[in-house]
PDB file of C-alpha atoms in Angstrom:
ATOM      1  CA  UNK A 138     -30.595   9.868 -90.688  1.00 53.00           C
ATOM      2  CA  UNK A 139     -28.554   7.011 -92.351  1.00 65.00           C
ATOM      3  CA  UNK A 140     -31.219   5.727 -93.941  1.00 75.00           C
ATOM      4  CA  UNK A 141     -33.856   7.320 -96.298  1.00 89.00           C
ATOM      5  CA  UNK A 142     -36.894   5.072 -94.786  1.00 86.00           C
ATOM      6  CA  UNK A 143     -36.716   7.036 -92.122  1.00 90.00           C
ATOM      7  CA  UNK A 144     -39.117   9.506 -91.726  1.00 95.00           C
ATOM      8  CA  UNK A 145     -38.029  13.363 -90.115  1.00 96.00           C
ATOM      9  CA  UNK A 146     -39.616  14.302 -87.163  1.00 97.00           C
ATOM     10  CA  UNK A 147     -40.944  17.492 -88.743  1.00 98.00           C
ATOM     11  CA  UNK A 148     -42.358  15.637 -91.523  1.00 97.00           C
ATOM     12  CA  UNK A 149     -44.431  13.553 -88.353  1.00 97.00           C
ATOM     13  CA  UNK A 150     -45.270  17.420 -86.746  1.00 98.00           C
ATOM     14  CA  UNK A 151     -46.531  18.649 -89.939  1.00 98.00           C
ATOM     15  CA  UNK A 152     -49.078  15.841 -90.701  1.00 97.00           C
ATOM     16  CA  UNK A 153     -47.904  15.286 -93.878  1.00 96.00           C
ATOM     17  CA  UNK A 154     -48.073  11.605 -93.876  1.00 94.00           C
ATOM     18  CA  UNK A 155     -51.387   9.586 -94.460  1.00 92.00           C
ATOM     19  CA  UNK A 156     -53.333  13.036 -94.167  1.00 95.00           C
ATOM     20  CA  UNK A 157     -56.079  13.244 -96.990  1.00 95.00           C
ATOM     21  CA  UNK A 158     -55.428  14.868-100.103  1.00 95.00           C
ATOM     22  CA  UNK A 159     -57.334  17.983 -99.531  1.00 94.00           C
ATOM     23  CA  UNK A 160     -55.426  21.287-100.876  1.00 95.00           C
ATOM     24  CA  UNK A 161     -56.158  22.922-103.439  1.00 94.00           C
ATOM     25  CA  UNK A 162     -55.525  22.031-107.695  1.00 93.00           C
ATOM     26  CA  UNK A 163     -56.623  23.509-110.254  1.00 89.00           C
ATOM     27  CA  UNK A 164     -55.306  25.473-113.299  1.00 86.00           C
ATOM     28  CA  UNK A 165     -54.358  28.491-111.162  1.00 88.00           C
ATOM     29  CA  UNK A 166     -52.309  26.594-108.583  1.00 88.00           C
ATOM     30  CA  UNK A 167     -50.647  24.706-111.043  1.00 87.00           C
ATOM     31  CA  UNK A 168     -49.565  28.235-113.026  1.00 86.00           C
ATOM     32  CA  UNK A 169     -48.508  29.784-110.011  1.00 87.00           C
ATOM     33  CA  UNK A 170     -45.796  27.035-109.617  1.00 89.00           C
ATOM     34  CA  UNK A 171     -44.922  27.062-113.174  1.00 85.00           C
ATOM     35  CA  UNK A 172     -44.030  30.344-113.128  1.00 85.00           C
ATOM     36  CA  UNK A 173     -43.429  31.414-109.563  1.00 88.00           C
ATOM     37  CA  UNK A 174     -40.464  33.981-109.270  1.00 76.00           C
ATOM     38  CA  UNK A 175     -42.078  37.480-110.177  1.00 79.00           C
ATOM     39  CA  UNK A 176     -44.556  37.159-107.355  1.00 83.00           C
ATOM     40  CA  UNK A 177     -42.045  35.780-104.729  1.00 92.00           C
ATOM     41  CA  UNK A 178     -38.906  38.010-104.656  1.00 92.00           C
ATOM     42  CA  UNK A 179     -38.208  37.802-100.978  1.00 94.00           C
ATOM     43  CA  UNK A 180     -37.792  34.114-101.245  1.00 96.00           C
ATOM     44  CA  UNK A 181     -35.876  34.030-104.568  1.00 94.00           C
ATOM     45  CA  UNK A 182     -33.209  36.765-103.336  1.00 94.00           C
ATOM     46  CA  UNK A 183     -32.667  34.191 -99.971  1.00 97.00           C
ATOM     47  CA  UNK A 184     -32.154  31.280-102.167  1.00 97.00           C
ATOM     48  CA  UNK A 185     -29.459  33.223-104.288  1.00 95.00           C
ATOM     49  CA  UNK A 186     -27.385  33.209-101.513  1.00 97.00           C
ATOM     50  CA  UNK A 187     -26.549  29.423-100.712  1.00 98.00           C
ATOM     51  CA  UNK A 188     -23.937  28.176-102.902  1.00 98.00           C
ATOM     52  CA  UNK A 189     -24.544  25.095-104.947  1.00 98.00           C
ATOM     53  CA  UNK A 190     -24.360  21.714-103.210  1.00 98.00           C
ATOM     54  CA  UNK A 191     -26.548  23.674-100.605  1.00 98.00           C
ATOM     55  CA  UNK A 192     -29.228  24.263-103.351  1.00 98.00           C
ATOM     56  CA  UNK A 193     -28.891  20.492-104.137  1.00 98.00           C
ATOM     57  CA  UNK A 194     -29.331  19.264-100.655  1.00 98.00           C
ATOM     58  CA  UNK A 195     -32.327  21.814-100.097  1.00 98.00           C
ATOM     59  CA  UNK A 196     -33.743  20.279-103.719  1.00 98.00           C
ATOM     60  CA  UNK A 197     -33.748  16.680-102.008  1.00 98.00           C
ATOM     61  CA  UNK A 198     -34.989  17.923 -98.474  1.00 98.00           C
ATOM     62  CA  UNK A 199     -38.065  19.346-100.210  1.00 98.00           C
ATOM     63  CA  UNK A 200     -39.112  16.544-102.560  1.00 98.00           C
ATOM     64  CA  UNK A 201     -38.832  14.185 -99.835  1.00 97.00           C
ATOM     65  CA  UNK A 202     -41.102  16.675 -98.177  1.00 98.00           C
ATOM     66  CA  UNK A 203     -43.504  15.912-101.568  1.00 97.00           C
ATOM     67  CA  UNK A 204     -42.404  12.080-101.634  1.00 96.00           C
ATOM     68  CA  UNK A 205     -43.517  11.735 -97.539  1.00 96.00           C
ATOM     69  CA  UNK A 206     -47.183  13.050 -98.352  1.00 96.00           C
ATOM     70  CA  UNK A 207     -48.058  10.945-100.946  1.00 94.00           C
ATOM     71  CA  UNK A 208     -46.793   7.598 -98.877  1.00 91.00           C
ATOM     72  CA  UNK A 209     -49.473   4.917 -99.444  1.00 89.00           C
ATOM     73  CA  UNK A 210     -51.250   7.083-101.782  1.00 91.00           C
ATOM     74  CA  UNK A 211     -49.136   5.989-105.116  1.00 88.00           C
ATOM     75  CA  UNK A 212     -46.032   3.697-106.034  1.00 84.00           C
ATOM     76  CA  UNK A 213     -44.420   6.893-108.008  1.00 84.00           C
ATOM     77  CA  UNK A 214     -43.078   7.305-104.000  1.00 87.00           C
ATOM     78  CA  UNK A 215     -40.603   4.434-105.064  1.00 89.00           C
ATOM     79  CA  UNK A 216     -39.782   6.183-108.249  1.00 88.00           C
ATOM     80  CA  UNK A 217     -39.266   9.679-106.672  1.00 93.00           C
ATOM     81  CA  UNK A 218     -37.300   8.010-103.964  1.00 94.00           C
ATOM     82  CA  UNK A 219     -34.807   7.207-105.830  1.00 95.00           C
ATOM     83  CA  UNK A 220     -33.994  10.539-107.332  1.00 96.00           C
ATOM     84  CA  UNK A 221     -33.681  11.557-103.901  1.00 97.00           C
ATOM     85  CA  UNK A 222     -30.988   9.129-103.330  1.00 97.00           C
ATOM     86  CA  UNK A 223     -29.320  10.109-106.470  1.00 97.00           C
ATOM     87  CA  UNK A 224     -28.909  14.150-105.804  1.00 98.00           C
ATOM     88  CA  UNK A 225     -27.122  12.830-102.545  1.00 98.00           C
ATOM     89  CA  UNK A 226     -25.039  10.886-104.474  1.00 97.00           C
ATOM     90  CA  UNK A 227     -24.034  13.486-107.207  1.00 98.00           C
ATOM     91  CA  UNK A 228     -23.574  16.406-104.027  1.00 98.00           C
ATOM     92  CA  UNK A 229     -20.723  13.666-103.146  1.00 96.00           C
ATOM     93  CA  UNK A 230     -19.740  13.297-106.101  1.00 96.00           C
ATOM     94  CA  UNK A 231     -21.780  13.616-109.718  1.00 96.00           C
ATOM     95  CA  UNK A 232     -19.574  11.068-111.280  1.00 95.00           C
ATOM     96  CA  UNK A 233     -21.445   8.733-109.801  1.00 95.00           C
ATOM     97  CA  UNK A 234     -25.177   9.541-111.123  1.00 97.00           C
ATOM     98  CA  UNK A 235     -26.840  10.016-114.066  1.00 96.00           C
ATOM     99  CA  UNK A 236     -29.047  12.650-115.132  1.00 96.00           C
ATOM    100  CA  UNK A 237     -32.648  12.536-113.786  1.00 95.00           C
ATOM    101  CA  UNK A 238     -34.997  11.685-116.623  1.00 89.00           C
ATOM    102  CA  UNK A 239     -38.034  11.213-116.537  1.00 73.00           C
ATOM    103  CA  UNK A 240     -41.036  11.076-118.723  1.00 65.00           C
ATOM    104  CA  UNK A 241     -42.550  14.861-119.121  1.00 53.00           C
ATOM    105  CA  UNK A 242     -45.104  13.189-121.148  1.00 52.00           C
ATOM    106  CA  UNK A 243     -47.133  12.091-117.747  1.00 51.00           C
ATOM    107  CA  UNK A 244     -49.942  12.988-117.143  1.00 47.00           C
ATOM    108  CA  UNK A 245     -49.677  16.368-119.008  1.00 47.00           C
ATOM    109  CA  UNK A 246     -50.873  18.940-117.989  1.00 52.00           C
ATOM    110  CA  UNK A 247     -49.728  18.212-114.926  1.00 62.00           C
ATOM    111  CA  UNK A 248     -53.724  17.299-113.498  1.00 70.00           C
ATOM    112  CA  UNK A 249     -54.833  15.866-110.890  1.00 84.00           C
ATOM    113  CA  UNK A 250     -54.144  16.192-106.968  1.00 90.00           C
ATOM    114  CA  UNK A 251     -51.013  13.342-106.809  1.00 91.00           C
ATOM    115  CA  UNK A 252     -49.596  12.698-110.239  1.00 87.00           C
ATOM    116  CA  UNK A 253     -50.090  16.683-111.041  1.00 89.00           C
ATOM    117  CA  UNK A 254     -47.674  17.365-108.062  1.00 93.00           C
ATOM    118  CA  UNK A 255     -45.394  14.800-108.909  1.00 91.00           C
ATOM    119  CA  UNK A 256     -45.184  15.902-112.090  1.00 89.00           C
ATOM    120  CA  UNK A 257     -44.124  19.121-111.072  1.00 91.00           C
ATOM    121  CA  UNK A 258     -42.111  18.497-108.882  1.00 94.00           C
ATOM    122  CA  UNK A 259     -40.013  16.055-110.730  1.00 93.00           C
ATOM    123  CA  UNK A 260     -40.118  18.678-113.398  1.00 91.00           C
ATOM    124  CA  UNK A 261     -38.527  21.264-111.049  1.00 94.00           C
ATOM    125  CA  UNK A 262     -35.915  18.993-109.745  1.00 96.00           C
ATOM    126  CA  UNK A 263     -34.947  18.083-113.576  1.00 95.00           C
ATOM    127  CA  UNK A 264     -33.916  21.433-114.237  1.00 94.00           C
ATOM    128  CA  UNK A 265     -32.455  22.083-110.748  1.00 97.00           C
ATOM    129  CA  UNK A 266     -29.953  18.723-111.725  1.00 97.00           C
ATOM    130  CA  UNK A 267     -29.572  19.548-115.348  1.00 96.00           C
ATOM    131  CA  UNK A 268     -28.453  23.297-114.201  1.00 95.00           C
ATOM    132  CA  UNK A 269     -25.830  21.987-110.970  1.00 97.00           C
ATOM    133  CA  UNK A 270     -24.377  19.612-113.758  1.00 96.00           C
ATOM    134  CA  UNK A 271     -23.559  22.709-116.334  1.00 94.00           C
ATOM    135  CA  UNK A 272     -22.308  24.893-113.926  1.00 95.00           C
ATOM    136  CA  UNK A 273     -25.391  27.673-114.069  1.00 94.00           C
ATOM    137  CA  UNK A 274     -25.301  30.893-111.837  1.00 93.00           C
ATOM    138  CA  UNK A 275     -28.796  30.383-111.058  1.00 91.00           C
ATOM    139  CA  UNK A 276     -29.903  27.253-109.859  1.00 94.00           C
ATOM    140  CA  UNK A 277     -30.991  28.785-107.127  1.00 94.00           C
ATOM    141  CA  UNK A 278     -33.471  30.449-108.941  1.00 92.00           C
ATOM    142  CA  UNK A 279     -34.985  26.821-109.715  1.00 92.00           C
ATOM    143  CA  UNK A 280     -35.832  26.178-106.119  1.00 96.00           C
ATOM    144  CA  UNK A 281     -38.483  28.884-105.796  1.00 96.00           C
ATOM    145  CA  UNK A 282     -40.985  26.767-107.660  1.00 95.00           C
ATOM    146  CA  UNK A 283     -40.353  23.480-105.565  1.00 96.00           C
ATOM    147  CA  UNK A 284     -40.697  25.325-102.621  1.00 97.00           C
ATOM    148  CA  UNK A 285     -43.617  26.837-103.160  1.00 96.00           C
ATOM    149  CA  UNK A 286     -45.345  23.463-104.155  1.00 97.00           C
ATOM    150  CA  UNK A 287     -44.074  21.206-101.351  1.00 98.00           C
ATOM    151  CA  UNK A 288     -45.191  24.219 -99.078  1.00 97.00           C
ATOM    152  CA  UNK A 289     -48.629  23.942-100.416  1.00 97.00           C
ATOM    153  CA  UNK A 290     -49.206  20.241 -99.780  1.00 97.00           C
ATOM    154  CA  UNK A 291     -48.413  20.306 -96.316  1.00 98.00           C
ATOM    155  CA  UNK A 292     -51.141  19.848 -93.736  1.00 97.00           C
ATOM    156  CA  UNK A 293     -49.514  22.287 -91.284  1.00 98.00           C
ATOM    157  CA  UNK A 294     -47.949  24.944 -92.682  1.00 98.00           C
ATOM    158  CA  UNK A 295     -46.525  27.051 -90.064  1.00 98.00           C
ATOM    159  CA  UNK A 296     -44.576  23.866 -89.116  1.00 98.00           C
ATOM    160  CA  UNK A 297     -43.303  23.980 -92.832  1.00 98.00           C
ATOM    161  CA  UNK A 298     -42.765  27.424 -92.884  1.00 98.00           C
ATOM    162  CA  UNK A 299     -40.660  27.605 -89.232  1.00 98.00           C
ATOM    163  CA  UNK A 300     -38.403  24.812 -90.607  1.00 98.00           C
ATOM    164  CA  UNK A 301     -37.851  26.173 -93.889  1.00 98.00           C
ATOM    165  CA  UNK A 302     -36.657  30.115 -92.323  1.00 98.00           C
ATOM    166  CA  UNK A 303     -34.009  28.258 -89.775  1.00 98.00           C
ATOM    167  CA  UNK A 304     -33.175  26.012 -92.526  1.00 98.00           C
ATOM    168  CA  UNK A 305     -31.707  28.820 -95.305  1.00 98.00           C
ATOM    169  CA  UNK A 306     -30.840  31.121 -92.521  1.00 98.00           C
ATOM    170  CA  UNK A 307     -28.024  27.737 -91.654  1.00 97.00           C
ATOM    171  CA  UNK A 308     -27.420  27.647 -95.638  1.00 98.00           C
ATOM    172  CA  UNK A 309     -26.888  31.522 -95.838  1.00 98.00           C
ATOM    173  CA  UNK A 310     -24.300  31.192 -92.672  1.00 97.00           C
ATOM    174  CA  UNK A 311     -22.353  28.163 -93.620  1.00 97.00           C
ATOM    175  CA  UNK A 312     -23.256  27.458 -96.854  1.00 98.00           C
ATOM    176  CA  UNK A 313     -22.490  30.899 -98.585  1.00 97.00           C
ATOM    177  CA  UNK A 314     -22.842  31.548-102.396  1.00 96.00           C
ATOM    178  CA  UNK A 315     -19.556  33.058-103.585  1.00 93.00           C
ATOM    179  CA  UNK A 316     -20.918  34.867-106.456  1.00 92.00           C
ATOM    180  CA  UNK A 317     -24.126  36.395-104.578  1.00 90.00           C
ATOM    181  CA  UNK A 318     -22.896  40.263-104.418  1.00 81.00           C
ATOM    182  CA  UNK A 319     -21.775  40.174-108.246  1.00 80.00           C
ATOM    183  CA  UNK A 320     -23.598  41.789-111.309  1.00 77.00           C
ATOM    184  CA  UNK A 321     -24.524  38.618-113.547  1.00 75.00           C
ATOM    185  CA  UNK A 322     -26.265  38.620-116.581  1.00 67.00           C
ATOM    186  CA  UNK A 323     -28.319  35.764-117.633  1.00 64.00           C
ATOM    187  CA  UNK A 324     -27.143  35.336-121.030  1.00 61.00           C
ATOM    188  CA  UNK A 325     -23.788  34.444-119.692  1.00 61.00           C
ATOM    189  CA  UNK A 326     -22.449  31.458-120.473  1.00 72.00           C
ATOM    190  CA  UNK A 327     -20.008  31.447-117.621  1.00 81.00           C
ATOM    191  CA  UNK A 328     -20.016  28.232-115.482  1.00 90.00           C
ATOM    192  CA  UNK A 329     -19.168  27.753-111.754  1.00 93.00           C
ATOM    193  CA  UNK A 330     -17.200  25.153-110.517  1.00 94.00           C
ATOM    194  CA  UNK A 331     -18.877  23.665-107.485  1.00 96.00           C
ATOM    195  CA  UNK A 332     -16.366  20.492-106.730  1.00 94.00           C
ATOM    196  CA  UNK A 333     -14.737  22.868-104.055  1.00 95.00           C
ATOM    197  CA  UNK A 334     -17.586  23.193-101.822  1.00 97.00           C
ATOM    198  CA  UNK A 335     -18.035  21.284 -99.056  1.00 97.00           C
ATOM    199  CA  UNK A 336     -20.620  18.528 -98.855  1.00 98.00           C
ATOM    200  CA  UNK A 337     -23.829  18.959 -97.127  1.00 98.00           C
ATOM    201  CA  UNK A 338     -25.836  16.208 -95.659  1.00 97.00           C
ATOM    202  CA  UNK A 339     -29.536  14.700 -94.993  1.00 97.00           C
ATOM    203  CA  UNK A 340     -28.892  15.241 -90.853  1.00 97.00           C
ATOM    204  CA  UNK A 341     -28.307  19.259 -91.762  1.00 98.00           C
ATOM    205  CA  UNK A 342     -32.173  19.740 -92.609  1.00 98.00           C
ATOM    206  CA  UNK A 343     -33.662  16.856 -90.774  1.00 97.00           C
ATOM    207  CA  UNK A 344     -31.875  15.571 -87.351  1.00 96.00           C
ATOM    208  CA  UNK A 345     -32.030  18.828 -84.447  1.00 94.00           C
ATOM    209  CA  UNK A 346     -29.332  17.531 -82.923  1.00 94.00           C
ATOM    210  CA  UNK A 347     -26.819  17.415 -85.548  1.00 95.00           C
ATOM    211  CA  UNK A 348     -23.806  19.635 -84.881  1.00 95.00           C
ATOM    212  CA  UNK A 349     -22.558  20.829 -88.037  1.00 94.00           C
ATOM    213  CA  UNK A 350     -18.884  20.617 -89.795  1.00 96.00           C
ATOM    214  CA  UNK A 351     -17.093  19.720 -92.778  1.00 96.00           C
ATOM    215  CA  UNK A 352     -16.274  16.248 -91.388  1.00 97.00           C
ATOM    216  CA  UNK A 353     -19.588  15.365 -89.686  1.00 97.00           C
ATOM    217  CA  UNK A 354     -20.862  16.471 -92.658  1.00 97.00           C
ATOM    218  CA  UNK A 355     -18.848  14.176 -95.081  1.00 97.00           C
ATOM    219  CA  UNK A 356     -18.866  11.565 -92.647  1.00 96.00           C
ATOM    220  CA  UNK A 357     -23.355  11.162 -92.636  1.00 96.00           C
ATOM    221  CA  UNK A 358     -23.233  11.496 -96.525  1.00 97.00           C
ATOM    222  CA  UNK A 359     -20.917   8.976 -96.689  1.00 96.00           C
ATOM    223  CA  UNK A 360     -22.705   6.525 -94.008  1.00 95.00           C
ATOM    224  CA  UNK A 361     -26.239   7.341 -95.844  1.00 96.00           C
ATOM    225  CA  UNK A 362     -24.733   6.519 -99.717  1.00 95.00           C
ATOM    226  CA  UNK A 363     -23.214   3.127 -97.691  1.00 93.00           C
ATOM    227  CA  UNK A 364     -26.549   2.315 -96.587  1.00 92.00           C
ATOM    228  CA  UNK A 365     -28.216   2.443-100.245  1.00 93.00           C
ATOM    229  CA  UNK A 366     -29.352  -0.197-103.048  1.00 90.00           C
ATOM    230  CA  UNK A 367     -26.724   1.374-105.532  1.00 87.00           C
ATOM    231  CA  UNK A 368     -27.435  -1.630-107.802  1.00 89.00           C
ATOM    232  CA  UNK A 369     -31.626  -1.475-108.094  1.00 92.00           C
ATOM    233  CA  UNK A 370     -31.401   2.755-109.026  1.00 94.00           C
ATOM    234  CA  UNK A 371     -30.957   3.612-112.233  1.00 93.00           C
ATOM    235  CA  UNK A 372     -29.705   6.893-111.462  1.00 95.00           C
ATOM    236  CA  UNK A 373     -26.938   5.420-109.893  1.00 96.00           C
ATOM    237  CA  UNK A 374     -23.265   4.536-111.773  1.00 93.00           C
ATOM    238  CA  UNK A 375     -20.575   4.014-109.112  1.00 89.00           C
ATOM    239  CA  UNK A 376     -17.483   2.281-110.671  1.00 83.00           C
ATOM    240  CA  UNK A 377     -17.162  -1.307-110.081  1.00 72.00           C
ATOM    241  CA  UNK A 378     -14.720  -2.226-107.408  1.00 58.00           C
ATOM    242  CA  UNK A 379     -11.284  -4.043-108.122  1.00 38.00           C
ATOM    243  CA  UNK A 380     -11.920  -7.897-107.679  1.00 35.00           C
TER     244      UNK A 380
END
């Protein structure tokens, strides 16, 4: 799990990779991923309660769930790659990324079976970043969309689906939300300071035999940042180092 080119042996079980593009697109689809949390409660209410860096390490699991099915099919792959890399980087530490970008002008609206679902996607994980960088109360919120979609592209989906319940049942036990249990209102402007919580890693939703604590934890984030091109991603600003 150091390194990103790796690809998760439930990624392999579920047949995402080099499978044909055969689910389902059309207007429909795309709405009910636009729009996703009135129908999906359940879901939504499980997501509230993992705290932030949790949401964040969840948000990169799942688009490299997305970025592993559409191997060989289109270079965006590099492109979303590197976002990937980045929302590891800024659960470390945000100092050292920039915001992720990225052109909402492609291939509006959101059609076709690949670029439509990176669009999407991409536009999920945008607001995901832009609300762990402000603070928001509801991130979590965000993920229900992302979710969904990576869900829906995957060959096998009871493979999906058994990963993803033992995966936020871990997040709800050791990744906690500390605000879950209080009465927020949306309109609040109130922002939560996440640099307290622990750091999560890639090994916590993709390597079975990881053992999880804080230092295990801290010590794979660090050893997969130490194994990345800091200097070809341009979502990437670590300081220069004293000569």
């Amino acid at each position: 799990m150091k390194n990103l080119q790796n690809t998760p042996s439930i990624i392999l079980e579920s047949k995402s990779i080099g499978h044909p593009i055969d689910f389902k697109w059309n207007k429909k689809k795309i709405n009910q991923f636009l729009d996703p949390l009135e129908r999906n409660t359940e879901l939504e209410n499980a997501l509230l309660q993992i705290n932030h860096k949790a949401s964040m390490g969840l948000t990169a699991a799942l688009l490299e769930w997305v970025n592993w099915r559409f191997k060989g099919y289109t270079k965006m792959t590099e492109e979303t790659q590197k976002r990937i890399e980045a929302i590891w980087c800024s659960i470390d530490n945000v100092k050292n990324t920039k915001p992720l970008t990225f052109d909402d002008n492609f291939d509006l609206p959101a059609a076709g079976h690949i670029n439509g679902v990176l669009w999407i996607a991409l536009m999920n994980v945008r607001m995901i970043d832009v609300m762990y960088r402000k603070g928001s109360y509801f991130i979590q919120s965000e993920l229900v969309g992302l979710v969904l979609l990576a869900r829906h592209i995957t060959p096998k989906k009871r493979v999906f689906d058994k990963w993803l319940r033992t995966i936020i049942i871990e997040l709800i036990h050791q990744y906690p939300s500390q605000y879950y249990n209080e009465n927020l209102d949306e309109t609040d402007e109130a922002i939560y300071d996440s640099s307290d919580e622990s750091v999560i890693c890639r090994n916590f939703f993709f390597d079975p035999e990881f053992q999880y604590s804080t230092e295990a934890s801290e010590k794979a984030i660090n050893e997969l940042i130490h194994n990345l091109d800091t200097k070809s991603n341009q979502f990437l600003c670590f300081p220069k180092k004293a000569s």
